[in-house]
Amino acid sequence: MTDRPMPLEIRPARTDDLTRLLEINNASTPGVNGLDAHGLSTLAGSALQCLVAVAAGEPVAFLLCLGEGTDYDSRNYRWFCERLARFAYIDRICVAPEGRGGAIGHRLYAALADRLAGSGLDMVCEVNERPPNPGSLRFHARLGFREVGRQDHGDKAVVYLRHPTGVVPALPAAVAERTG
């Protein structure tokens, strides 16, 4: 957790980012599933958007978003495919330990909303209830995501969330000042 200013650049992912993004992804389990290099490369290659937050020249976080019609073997992605004709599925958002607490996730979501503006695509995602991820549920609620379903998969239970593309609420002034 950090409370020091962290100036960021948010940009599309590049091939030379993948090694670092894999480290960040696998340090973020069980909030997201672990991947190998091939799995991450395949996901990033099929992404509607894969955004990277860079601080001091080094990736510190990323957000990977898939559109409908992607060949992706995920029961949660399929849940949305069965219910929505068009969407932007946020498959994962991962922040390196040294970047946590700096509102990077908020800024990645805001950047995604900006890039999707006018597309008619709602942002959708799921958050684990089992194993519990209450911080992520609070985070998504603050951004304006609303529950649209639940599923118990036996090994995991998830809450499905949806946000109409548009404005992600601004950072509170105190947080914006602290995080640069």
mmCIF file of C-alpha atoms in Angstrom:
data_model
loop_
_atom_site.group_PDB
_atom_site.id
_atom_site.type_symbol
_atom_site.label_atom_id
_atom_site.label_comp_id
_atom_site.label_asym_id
_atom_site.label_seq_id
_atom_site.Cartn_x
_atom_site.Cartn_y
_atom_site.Cartn_z
ATOM 1 C CA MET A 1 0.000 0.000 0.000
ATOM 2 C CA THR A 2 1.299 3.425 -0.894
ATOM 3 C CA ASP A 3 0.275 6.974 -0.183
ATOM 4 C CA ARG A 4 3.095 8.565 -2.172
ATOM 5 C CA PRO A 5 2.268 10.303 -5.449
ATOM 6 C CA MET A 6 2.485 7.954 -8.409
ATOM 7 C CA PRO A 7 2.336 9.786 -11.740
ATOM 8 C CA LEU A 8 0.980 7.397 -14.339
ATOM 9 C CA GLU A 9 0.793 6.933 -18.045
ATOM 10 C CA ILE A 10 -2.076 4.739 -19.216
ATOM 11 C CA ARG A 11 -1.547 3.253 -22.645
ATOM 12 C CA PRO A 12 -2.344 0.154 -24.692
ATOM 13 C CA ALA A 13 -0.293 -2.923 -23.812
ATOM 14 C CA ARG A 14 2.702 -3.782 -25.968
ATOM 15 C CA THR A 15 4.311 -7.147 -26.609
ATOM 16 C CA ASP A 16 7.347 -6.144 -24.543
ATOM 17 C CA ASP A 17 5.043 -5.605 -21.517
ATOM 18 C CA LEU A 18 3.865 -9.217 -21.357
ATOM 19 C CA THR A 19 6.584 -10.621 -19.065
ATOM 20 C CA ARG A 20 5.899 -7.932 -16.449
ATOM 21 C CA LEU A 21 2.115 -8.225 -16.881
ATOM 22 C CA LEU A 22 2.363 -11.971 -16.252
ATOM 23 C CA GLU A 23 4.217 -11.287 -12.984
ATOM 24 C CA ILE A 24 1.564 -8.769 -11.938
ATOM 25 C CA ASN A 25 -1.252 -11.158 -12.911
ATOM 26 C CA ASN A 26 0.140 -14.095 -10.985
ATOM 27 C CA ALA A 27 0.808 -11.919 -7.914
ATOM 28 C CA SER A 28 -2.912 -11.016 -7.978
ATOM 29 C CA THR A 29 -4.318 -14.503 -7.394
ATOM 30 C CA PRO A 30 -6.839 -15.571 -6.150
ATOM 31 C CA GLY A 31 -8.561 -12.327 -7.211
ATOM 32 C CA VAL A 32 -7.827 -13.448 -10.782
ATOM 33 C CA ASN A 33 -6.791 -16.843 -12.067
ATOM 34 C CA GLY A 34 -3.119 -17.518 -12.677
ATOM 35 C CA LEU A 35 -1.863 -17.706 -16.250
ATOM 36 C CA ASP A 36 1.172 -18.893 -18.155
ATOM 37 C CA ALA A 37 2.924 -16.789 -20.794
ATOM 38 C CA HIS A 38 0.990 -18.373 -23.667
ATOM 39 C CA GLY A 39 -2.368 -17.841 -21.917
ATOM 40 C CA LEU A 40 -1.690 -14.168 -21.263
ATOM 41 C CA SER A 41 -0.382 -13.604 -24.788
ATOM 42 C CA THR A 42 -3.501 -15.243 -26.260
ATOM 43 C CA LEU A 43 -5.849 -13.180 -24.059
ATOM 44 C CA ALA A 44 -4.029 -9.917 -24.781
ATOM 45 C CA GLY A 45 -4.057 -10.703 -28.502
ATOM 46 C CA SER A 46 -7.837 -11.161 -28.533
ATOM 47 C CA ALA A 47 -8.606 -8.231 -26.216
ATOM 48 C CA LEU A 48 -10.962 -5.429 -27.123
ATOM 49 C CA GLN A 49 -8.722 -3.313 -24.875
ATOM 50 C CA CYS A 50 -5.647 -4.191 -22.828
ATOM 51 C CA LEU A 51 -4.565 -1.084 -20.953
ATOM 52 C CA VAL A 52 -1.369 -0.739 -18.948
ATOM 53 C CA ALA A 53 -0.606 1.733 -16.164
ATOM 54 C CA VAL A 54 3.068 2.698 -16.288
ATOM 55 C CA ALA A 55 4.922 4.460 -13.455
ATOM 56 C CA ALA A 56 8.580 5.418 -13.742
ATOM 57 C CA GLY A 57 8.794 3.533 -17.039
ATOM 58 C CA GLU A 58 7.581 0.232 -15.564
ATOM 59 C CA PRO A 59 4.121 -1.393 -15.851
ATOM 60 C CA VAL A 60 2.476 -1.444 -12.415
ATOM 61 C CA ALA A 61 -1.044 -2.538 -13.417
ATOM 62 C CA PHE A 62 -3.191 -3.631 -16.307
ATOM 63 C CA LEU A 63 -6.815 -4.093 -17.300
ATOM 64 C CA LEU A 64 -7.821 -6.650 -19.927
ATOM 65 C CA CYS A 65 -11.224 -6.339 -21.607
ATOM 66 C CA LEU A 66 -12.839 -8.665 -24.168
ATOM 67 C CA GLY A 67 -15.689 -7.977 -26.537
ATOM 68 C CA GLU A 68 -18.538 -10.316 -27.370
ATOM 69 C CA GLY A 69 -17.829 -13.087 -29.878
ATOM 70 C CA THR A 70 -14.335 -13.844 -28.586
ATOM 71 C CA ASP A 71 -13.284 -17.496 -28.514
ATOM 72 C CA TYR A 72 -12.720 -17.597 -24.758
ATOM 73 C CA ASP A 73 -13.396 -20.632 -22.604
ATOM 74 C CA SER A 74 -14.642 -18.955 -19.434
ATOM 75 C CA ARG A 75 -17.925 -19.828 -17.757
ATOM 76 C CA ASN A 76 -18.278 -16.223 -16.541
ATOM 77 C CA TYR A 77 -17.654 -14.781 -20.006
ATOM 78 C CA ARG A 78 -20.200 -17.255 -21.424
ATOM 79 C CA TRP A 79 -22.749 -16.104 -18.804
ATOM 80 C CA PHE A 80 -22.658 -12.626 -20.331
ATOM 81 C CA CYS A 81 -22.661 -14.023 -23.893
ATOM 82 C CA GLU A 82 -25.926 -15.840 -23.112
ATOM 83 C CA ARG A 83 -27.599 -12.661 -21.841
ATOM 84 C CA LEU A 84 -26.212 -9.685 -23.742
ATOM 85 C CA ALA A 85 -25.761 -9.067 -27.460
ATOM 86 C CA ARG A 86 -22.953 -6.530 -26.995
ATOM 87 C CA PHE A 87 -20.663 -5.808 -24.078
ATOM 88 C CA ALA A 88 -17.122 -5.052 -22.917
ATOM 89 C CA TYR A 89 -16.162 -7.847 -20.502
ATOM 90 C CA ILE A 90 -13.479 -6.861 -18.006
ATOM 91 C CA ASP A 91 -11.747 -10.183 -17.598
ATOM 92 C CA ARG A 92 -9.114 -8.960 -15.186
ATOM 93 C CA ILE A 93 -7.592 -5.944 -13.543
ATOM 94 C CA CYS A 94 -4.318 -6.493 -11.718
ATOM 95 C CA VAL A 95 -2.228 -4.048 -9.709
ATOM 96 C CA ALA A 96 1.313 -4.834 -8.559
ATOM 97 C CA PRO A 97 1.754 -4.810 -4.767
ATOM 98 C CA GLU A 98 3.828 -1.608 -4.927
ATOM 99 C CA GLY A 99 1.003 0.192 -6.752
ATOM 100 C CA ARG A 100 -1.879 -0.755 -4.483
ATOM 101 C CA GLY A 101 -3.612 2.071 -2.687
ATOM 102 C CA GLY A 102 -2.747 4.595 -5.395
ATOM 103 C CA ALA A 103 -6.146 4.624 -7.169
ATOM 104 C CA ILE A 104 -4.599 2.959 -10.227
ATOM 105 C CA GLY A 105 -7.575 0.635 -10.664
ATOM 106 C CA HIS A 106 -9.923 3.602 -10.702
ATOM 107 C CA ARG A 107 -7.820 5.330 -13.342
ATOM 108 C CA LEU A 108 -7.702 2.200 -15.518
ATOM 109 C CA TYR A 109 -11.507 1.895 -15.386
ATOM 110 C CA ALA A 110 -11.875 5.595 -16.246
ATOM 111 C CA ALA A 111 -9.499 5.171 -19.210
ATOM 112 C CA LEU A 112 -11.497 2.167 -20.417
ATOM 113 C CA ALA A 113 -14.761 4.113 -20.115
ATOM 114 C CA ASP A 114 -13.213 6.946 -22.145
ATOM 115 C CA ARG A 115 -12.115 4.523 -24.871
ATOM 116 C CA LEU A 116 -15.564 2.895 -24.994
ATOM 117 C CA ALA A 117 -17.475 6.196 -25.010
ATOM 118 C CA GLY A 118 -20.018 6.272 -27.818
ATOM 119 C CA SER A 119 -19.629 2.549 -28.574
ATOM 120 C CA GLY A 120 -22.876 1.523 -26.875
ATOM 121 C CA LEU A 121 -20.984 -1.192 -24.999
ATOM 122 C CA ASP A 122 -21.677 -1.612 -21.292
ATOM 123 C CA MET A 123 -18.763 -2.643 -19.096
ATOM 124 C CA VAL A 124 -19.402 -5.982 -17.381
ATOM 125 C CA CYS A 125 -17.420 -8.173 -15.009
ATOM 126 C CA GLU A 126 -17.726 -10.640 -12.183
ATOM 127 C CA VAL A 127 -16.315 -10.538 -8.679
ATOM 128 C CA ASN A 128 -15.691 -13.553 -6.483
ATOM 129 C CA GLU A 129 -17.909 -14.063 -3.474
ATOM 130 C CA ARG A 130 -16.149 -17.353 -2.767
ATOM 131 C CA PRO A 131 -13.287 -16.995 -2.242
ATOM 132 C CA PRO A 132 -14.444 -13.663 -0.842
ATOM 133 C CA ASN A 133 -13.298 -10.429 -2.441
ATOM 134 C CA PRO A 134 -15.198 -7.728 -0.502
ATOM 135 C CA GLY A 135 -12.709 -5.006 -1.472
ATOM 136 C CA SER A 136 -13.443 -5.552 -5.150
ATOM 137 C CA LEU A 137 -17.198 -5.502 -4.529
ATOM 138 C CA ARG A 138 -16.861 -2.146 -2.706
ATOM 139 C CA PHE A 139 -14.593 -0.780 -5.445
ATOM 140 C CA HIS A 140 -17.049 -1.668 -8.221
ATOM 141 C CA ALA A 141 -20.018 -0.287 -6.255
ATOM 142 C CA ARG A 142 -18.175 3.057 -5.832
ATOM 143 C CA LEU A 143 -17.659 3.175 -9.611
ATOM 144 C CA GLY A 144 -21.380 2.655 -10.260
ATOM 145 C CA PHE A 145 -21.464 -1.029 -11.182
ATOM 146 C CA ARG A 146 -24.727 -2.803 -10.314
ATOM 147 C CA GLU A 147 -25.408 -6.468 -9.696
ATOM 148 C CA VAL A 148 -27.129 -8.268 -12.587
ATOM 149 C CA GLY A 149 -26.803 -11.865 -11.424
ATOM 150 C CA ARG A 150 -25.087 -14.472 -9.275
ATOM 151 C CA GLN A 151 -23.735 -17.921 -9.933
ATOM 152 C CA ASP A 152 -22.475 -20.654 -7.649
ATOM 153 C CA HIS A 153 -19.991 -22.804 -9.544
ATOM 154 C CA GLY A 154 -19.309 -25.101 -6.592
ATOM 155 C CA ASP A 155 -15.617 -24.292 -6.327
ATOM 156 C CA LYS A 156 -16.337 -20.574 -6.687
ATOM 157 C CA ALA A 157 -19.298 -18.247 -6.372
ATOM 158 C CA VAL A 158 -19.470 -14.952 -8.268
ATOM 159 C CA VAL A 159 -21.530 -11.777 -8.510
ATOM 160 C CA TYR A 160 -22.075 -10.454 -12.054
ATOM 161 C CA LEU A 161 -21.879 -6.669 -12.444
ATOM 162 C CA ARG A 162 -22.765 -4.185 -15.194
ATOM 163 C CA HIS A 163 -21.961 -0.517 -15.744
ATOM 164 C CA PRO A 164 -23.391 1.537 -18.588
ATOM 165 C CA THR A 165 -20.466 2.965 -20.514
ATOM 166 C CA GLY A 166 -20.056 6.587 -19.811
ATOM 167 C CA VAL A 167 -18.555 8.483 -16.977
ATOM 168 C CA VAL A 168 -16.746 6.686 -14.192
ATOM 169 C CA PRO A 169 -17.077 8.876 -11.089
ATOM 170 C CA ALA A 170 -14.104 11.164 -10.512
ATOM 171 C CA LEU A 171 -11.625 10.367 -7.808
ATOM 172 C CA PRO A 172 -12.398 12.136 -4.526
ATOM 173 C CA ALA A 173 -10.281 15.324 -4.351
ATOM 174 C CA ALA A 174 -8.114 14.061 -1.468
ATOM 175 C CA VAL A 175 -7.271 10.856 -3.336
ATOM 176 C CA ALA A 176 -6.637 12.681 -6.625
ATOM 177 C CA GLU A 177 -4.193 15.049 -4.884
ATOM 178 C CA ARG A 178 -2.368 12.208 -3.157
ATOM 179 C CA THR A 179 -2.029 10.057 -6.276
ATOM 180 C CA GLY A 180 -0.907 12.681 -8.736
#
